[in-house]
PDB file of C-alpha atoms in Angstrom:
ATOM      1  CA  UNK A   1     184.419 -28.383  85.462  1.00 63.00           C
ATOM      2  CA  UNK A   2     181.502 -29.153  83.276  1.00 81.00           C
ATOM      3  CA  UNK A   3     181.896 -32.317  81.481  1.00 87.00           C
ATOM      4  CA  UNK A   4     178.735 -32.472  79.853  1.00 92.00           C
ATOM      5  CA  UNK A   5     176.044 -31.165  76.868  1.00 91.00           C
ATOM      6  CA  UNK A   6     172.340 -31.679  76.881  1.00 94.00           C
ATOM      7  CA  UNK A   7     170.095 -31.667  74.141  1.00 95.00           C
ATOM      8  CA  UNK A   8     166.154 -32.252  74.599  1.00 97.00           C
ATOM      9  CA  UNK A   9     164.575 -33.922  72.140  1.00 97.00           C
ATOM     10  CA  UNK A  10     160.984 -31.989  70.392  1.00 97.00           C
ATOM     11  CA  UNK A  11     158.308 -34.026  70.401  1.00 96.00           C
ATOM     12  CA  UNK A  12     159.618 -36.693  72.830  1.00 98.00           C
ATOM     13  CA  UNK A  13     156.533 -38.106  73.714  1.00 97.00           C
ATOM     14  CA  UNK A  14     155.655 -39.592  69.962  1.00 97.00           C
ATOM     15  CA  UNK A  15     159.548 -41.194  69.805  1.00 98.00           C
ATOM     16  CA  UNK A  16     159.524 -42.887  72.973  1.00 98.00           C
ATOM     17  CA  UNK A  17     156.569 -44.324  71.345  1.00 98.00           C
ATOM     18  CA  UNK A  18     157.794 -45.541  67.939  1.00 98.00           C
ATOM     19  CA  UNK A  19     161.207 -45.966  69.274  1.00 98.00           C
ATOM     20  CA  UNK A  20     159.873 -48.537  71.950  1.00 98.00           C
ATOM     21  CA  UNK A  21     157.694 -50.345  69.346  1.00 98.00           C
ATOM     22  CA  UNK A  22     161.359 -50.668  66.912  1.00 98.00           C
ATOM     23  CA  UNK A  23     163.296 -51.815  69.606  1.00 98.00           C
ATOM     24  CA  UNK A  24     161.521 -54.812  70.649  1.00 97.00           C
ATOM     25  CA  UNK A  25     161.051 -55.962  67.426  1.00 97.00           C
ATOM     26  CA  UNK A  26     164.473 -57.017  67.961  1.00 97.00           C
ATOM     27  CA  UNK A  27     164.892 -60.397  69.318  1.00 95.00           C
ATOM     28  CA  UNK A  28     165.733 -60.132  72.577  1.00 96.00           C
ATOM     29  CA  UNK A  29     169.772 -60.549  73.013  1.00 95.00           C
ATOM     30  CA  UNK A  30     170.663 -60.556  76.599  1.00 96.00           C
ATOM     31  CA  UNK A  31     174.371 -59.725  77.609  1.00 95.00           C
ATOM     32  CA  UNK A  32     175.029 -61.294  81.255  1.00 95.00           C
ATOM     33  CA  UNK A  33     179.235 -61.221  82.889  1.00 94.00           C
ATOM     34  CA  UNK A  34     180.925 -60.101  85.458  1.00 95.00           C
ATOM     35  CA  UNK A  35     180.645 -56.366  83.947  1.00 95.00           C
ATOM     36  CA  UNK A  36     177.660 -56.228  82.714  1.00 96.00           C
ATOM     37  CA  UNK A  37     174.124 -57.606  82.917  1.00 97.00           C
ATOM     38  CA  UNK A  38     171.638 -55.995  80.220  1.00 97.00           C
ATOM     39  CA  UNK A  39     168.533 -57.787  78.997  1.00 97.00           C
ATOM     40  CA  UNK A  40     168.106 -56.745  76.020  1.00 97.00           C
ATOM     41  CA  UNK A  41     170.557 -55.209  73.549  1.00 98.00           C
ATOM     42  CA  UNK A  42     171.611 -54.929  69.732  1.00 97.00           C
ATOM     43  CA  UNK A  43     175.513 -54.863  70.376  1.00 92.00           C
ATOM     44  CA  UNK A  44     175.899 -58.377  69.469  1.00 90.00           C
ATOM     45  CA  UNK A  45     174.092 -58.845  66.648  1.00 95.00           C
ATOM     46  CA  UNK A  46     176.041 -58.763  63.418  1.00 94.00           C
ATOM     47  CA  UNK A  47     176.612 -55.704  61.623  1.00 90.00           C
ATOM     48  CA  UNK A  48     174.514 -55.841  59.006  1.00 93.00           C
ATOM     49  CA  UNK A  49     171.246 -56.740  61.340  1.00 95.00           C
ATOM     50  CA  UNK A  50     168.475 -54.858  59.904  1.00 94.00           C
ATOM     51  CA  UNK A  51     167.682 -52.249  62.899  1.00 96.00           C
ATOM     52  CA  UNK A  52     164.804 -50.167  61.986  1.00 97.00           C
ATOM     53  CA  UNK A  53     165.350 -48.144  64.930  1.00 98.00           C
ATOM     54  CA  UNK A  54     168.331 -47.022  63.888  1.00 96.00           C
ATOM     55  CA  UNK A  55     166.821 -45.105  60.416  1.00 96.00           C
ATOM     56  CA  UNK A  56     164.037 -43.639  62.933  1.00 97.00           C
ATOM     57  CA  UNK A  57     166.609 -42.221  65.329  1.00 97.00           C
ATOM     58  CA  UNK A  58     168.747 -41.072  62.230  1.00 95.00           C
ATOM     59  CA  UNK A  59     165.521 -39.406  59.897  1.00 95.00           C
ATOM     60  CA  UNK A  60     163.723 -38.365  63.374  1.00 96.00           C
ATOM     61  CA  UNK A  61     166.259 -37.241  66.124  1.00 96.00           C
ATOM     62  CA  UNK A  62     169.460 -37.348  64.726  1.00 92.00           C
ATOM     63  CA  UNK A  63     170.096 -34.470  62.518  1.00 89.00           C
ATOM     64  CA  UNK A  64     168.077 -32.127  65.270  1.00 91.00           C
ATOM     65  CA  UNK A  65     170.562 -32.996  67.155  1.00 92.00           C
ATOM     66  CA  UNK A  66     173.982 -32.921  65.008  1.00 89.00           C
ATOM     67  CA  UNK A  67     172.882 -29.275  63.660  1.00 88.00           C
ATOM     68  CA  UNK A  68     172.850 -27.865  67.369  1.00 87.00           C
ATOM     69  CA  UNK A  69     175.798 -29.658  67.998  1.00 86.00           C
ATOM     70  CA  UNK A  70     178.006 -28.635  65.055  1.00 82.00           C
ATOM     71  CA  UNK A  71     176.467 -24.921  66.362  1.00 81.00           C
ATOM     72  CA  UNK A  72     177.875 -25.617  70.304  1.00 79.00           C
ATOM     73  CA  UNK A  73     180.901 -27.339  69.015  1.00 76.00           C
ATOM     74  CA  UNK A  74     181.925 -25.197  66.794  1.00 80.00           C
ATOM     75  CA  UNK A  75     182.808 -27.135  64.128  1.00 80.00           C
ATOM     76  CA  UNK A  76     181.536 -28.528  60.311  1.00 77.00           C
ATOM     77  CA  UNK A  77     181.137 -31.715  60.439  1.00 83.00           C
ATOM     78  CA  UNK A  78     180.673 -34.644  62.727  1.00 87.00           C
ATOM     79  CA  UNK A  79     180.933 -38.528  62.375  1.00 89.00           C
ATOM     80  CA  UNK A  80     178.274 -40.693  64.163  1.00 90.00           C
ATOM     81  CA  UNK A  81     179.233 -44.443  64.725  1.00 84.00           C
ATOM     82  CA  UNK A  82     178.755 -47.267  66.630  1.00 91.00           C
ATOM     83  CA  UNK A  83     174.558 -46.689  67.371  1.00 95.00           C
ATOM     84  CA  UNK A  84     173.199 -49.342  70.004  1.00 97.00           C
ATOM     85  CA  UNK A  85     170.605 -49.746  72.201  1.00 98.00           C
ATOM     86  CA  UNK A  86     170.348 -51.267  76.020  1.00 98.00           C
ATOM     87  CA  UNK A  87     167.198 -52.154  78.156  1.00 98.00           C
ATOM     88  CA  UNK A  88     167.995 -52.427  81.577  1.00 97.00           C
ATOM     89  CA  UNK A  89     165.153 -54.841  83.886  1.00 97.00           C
ATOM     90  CA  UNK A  90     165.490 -55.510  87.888  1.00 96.00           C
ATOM     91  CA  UNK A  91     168.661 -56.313  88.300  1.00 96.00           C
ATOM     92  CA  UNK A  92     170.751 -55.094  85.475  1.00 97.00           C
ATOM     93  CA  UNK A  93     173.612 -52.796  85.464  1.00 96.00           C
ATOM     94  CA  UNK A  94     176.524 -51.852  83.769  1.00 96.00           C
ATOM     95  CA  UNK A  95     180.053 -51.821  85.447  1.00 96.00           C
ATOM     96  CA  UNK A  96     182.064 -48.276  84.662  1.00 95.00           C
ATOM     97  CA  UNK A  97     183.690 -48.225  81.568  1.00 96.00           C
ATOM     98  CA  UNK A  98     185.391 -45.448  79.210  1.00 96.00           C
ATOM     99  CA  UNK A  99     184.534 -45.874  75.055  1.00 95.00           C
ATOM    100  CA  UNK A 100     188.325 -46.236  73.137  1.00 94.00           C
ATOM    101  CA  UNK A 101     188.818 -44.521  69.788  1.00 94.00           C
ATOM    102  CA  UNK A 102     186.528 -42.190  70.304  1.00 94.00           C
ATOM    103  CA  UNK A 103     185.759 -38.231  71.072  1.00 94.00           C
ATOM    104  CA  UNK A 104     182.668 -38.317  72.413  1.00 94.00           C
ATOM    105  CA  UNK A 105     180.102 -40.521  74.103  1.00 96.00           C
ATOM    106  CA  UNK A 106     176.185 -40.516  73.947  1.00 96.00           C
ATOM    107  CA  UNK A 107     173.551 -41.545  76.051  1.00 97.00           C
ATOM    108  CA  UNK A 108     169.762 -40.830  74.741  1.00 97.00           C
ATOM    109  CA  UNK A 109     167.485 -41.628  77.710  1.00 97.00           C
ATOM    110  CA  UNK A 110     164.059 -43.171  76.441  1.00 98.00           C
ATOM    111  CA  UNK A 111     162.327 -44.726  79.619  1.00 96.00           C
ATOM    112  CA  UNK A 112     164.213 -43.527  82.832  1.00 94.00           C
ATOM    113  CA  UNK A 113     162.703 -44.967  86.091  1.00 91.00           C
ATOM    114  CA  UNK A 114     163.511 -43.915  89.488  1.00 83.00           C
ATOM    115  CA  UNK A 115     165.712 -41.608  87.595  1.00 79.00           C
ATOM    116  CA  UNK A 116     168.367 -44.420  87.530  1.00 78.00           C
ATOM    117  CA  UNK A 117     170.785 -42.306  85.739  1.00 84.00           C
ATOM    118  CA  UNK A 118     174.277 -43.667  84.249  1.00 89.00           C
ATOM    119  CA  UNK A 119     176.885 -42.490  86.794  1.00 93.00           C
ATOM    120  CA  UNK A 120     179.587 -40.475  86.022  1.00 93.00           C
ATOM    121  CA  UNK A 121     182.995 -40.488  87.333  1.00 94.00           C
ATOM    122  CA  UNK A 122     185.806 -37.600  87.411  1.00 89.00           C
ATOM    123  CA  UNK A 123     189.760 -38.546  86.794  1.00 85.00           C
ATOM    124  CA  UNK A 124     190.016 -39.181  90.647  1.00 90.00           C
ATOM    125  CA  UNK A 125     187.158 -41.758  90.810  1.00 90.00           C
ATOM    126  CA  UNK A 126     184.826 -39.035  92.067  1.00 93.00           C
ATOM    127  CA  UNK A 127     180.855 -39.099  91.617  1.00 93.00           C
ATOM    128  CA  UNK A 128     179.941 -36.077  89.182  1.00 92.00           C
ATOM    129  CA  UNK A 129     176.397 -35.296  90.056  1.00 87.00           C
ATOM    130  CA  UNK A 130     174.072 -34.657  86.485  1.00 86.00           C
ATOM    131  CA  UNK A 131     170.378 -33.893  85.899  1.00 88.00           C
ATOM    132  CA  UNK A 132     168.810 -35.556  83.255  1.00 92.00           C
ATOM    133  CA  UNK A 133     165.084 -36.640  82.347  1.00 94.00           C
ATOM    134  CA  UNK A 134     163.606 -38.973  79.710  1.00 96.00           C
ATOM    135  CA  UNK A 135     163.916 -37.283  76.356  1.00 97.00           C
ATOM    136  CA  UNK A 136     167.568 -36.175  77.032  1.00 97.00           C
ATOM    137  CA  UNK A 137     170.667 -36.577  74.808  1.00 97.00           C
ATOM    138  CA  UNK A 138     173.872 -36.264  77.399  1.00 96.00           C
ATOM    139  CA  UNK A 139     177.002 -35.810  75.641  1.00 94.00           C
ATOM    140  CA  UNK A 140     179.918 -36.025  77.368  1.00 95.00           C
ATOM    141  CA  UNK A 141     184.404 -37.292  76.726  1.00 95.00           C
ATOM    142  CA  UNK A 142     184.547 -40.482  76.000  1.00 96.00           C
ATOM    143  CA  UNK A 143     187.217 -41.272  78.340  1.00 94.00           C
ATOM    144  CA  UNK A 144     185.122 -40.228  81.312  1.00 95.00           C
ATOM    145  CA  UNK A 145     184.488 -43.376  83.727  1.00 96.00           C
ATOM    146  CA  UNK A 146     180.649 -43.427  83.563  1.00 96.00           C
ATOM    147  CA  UNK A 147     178.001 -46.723  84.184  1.00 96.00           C
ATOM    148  CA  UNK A 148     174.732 -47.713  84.707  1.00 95.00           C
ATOM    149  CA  UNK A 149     173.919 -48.801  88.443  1.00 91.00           C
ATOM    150  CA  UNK A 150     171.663 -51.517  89.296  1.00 94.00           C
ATOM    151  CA  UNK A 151     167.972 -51.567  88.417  1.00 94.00           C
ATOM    152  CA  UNK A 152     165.912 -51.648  91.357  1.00 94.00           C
ATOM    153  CA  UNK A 153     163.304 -50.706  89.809  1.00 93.00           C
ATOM    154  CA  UNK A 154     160.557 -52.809  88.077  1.00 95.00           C
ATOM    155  CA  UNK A 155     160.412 -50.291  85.227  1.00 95.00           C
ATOM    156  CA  UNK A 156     163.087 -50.739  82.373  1.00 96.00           C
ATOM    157  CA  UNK A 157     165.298 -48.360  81.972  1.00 97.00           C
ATOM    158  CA  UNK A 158     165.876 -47.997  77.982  1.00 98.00           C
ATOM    159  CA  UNK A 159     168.755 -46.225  76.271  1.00 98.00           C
ATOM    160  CA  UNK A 160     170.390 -45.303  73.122  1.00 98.00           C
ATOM    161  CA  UNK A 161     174.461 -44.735  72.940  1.00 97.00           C
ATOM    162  CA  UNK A 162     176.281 -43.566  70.176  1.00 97.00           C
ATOM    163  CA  UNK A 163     180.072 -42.526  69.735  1.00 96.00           C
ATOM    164  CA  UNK A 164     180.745 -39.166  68.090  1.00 92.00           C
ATOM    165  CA  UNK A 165     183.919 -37.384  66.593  1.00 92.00           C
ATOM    166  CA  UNK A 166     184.169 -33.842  65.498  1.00 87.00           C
ATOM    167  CA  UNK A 167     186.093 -34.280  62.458  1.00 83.00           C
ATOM    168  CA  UNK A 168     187.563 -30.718  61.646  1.00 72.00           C
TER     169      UNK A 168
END
């Protein structure tokens, strides 16, 4: 059973860029419990936090995105929420987790070393093995068990995640 949709992003390169710069203009806000140990993140700032990553992603990647989406899906209209960002250093992870009130779950993968991956999980707690390279939007059920192992690496690992429902 195939789970997932991948979209590559054009011009990659030159977001990674400008997307790196954005996000650490944000003061760093690390996240650290049982669950979950990110470094740097924008889910606890308040709502109204001026992100100017977020109007690059939306102007620059977003709507390349949505349009092929609305094609594969099949459908006329789709409703983004919930846009965040996560840099993982040594030592960070992410505990598995589903995303509630939600169709769909995204992962955009900006810096991905040692191809540290999020890992997925089927209904019966079962690794689902899934290719994916910096530049990569993964879309996949939000009630699919999926996290972010630990960071061995010295390179950050930097994402993007973003709830989706297809509305009609």
């Amino acid at each position: 059973m195939n789970y997932f949709y991948k979209y590559k992003v054009p011009n990659f390169e030159t977001h990674k860029k400008n997307l790196l710069e954005l996000i650490y203009k944000i003061p760093v806000q690390k996240l650290h419990n049982d669950a979950v140990k990110v470094s740097h993140q924008d889910w606890s700032l308040p709502k109204d936090y001026k992100r100017e990553y977020r109007k690059y992603f939306l102007d620059n990647i977003l709507e390349g995105y949505v349009i092929n989406c609305e094609k594969n899906f099949s459908t006329r209209e789709l409703k983004i929420d919930n846009i965040w960002f996560q840099v993982y250093e040594k030592g960070d992870f992410h505990s598995t987790h589903t995303h509630e009130q939600t169709h769909f779950t995204n992962v955009f993968y900006i810096s991905l070393p040692n191809n540290n991956i999020t890992k997925f999980y089927d209904f019966f707690g079962n690794p689902i093995d899934f290719d994916v390279t910096e530049g990569d939007i993964v879309t996949f059920p939000a009630f699919l068990r999926h996290g972010s192992k630990i960071n061995t690496s010295e390179g950050k690992k930097v994402i993007i995640s973003f709830n989706l429902n297809v509305m009609d």
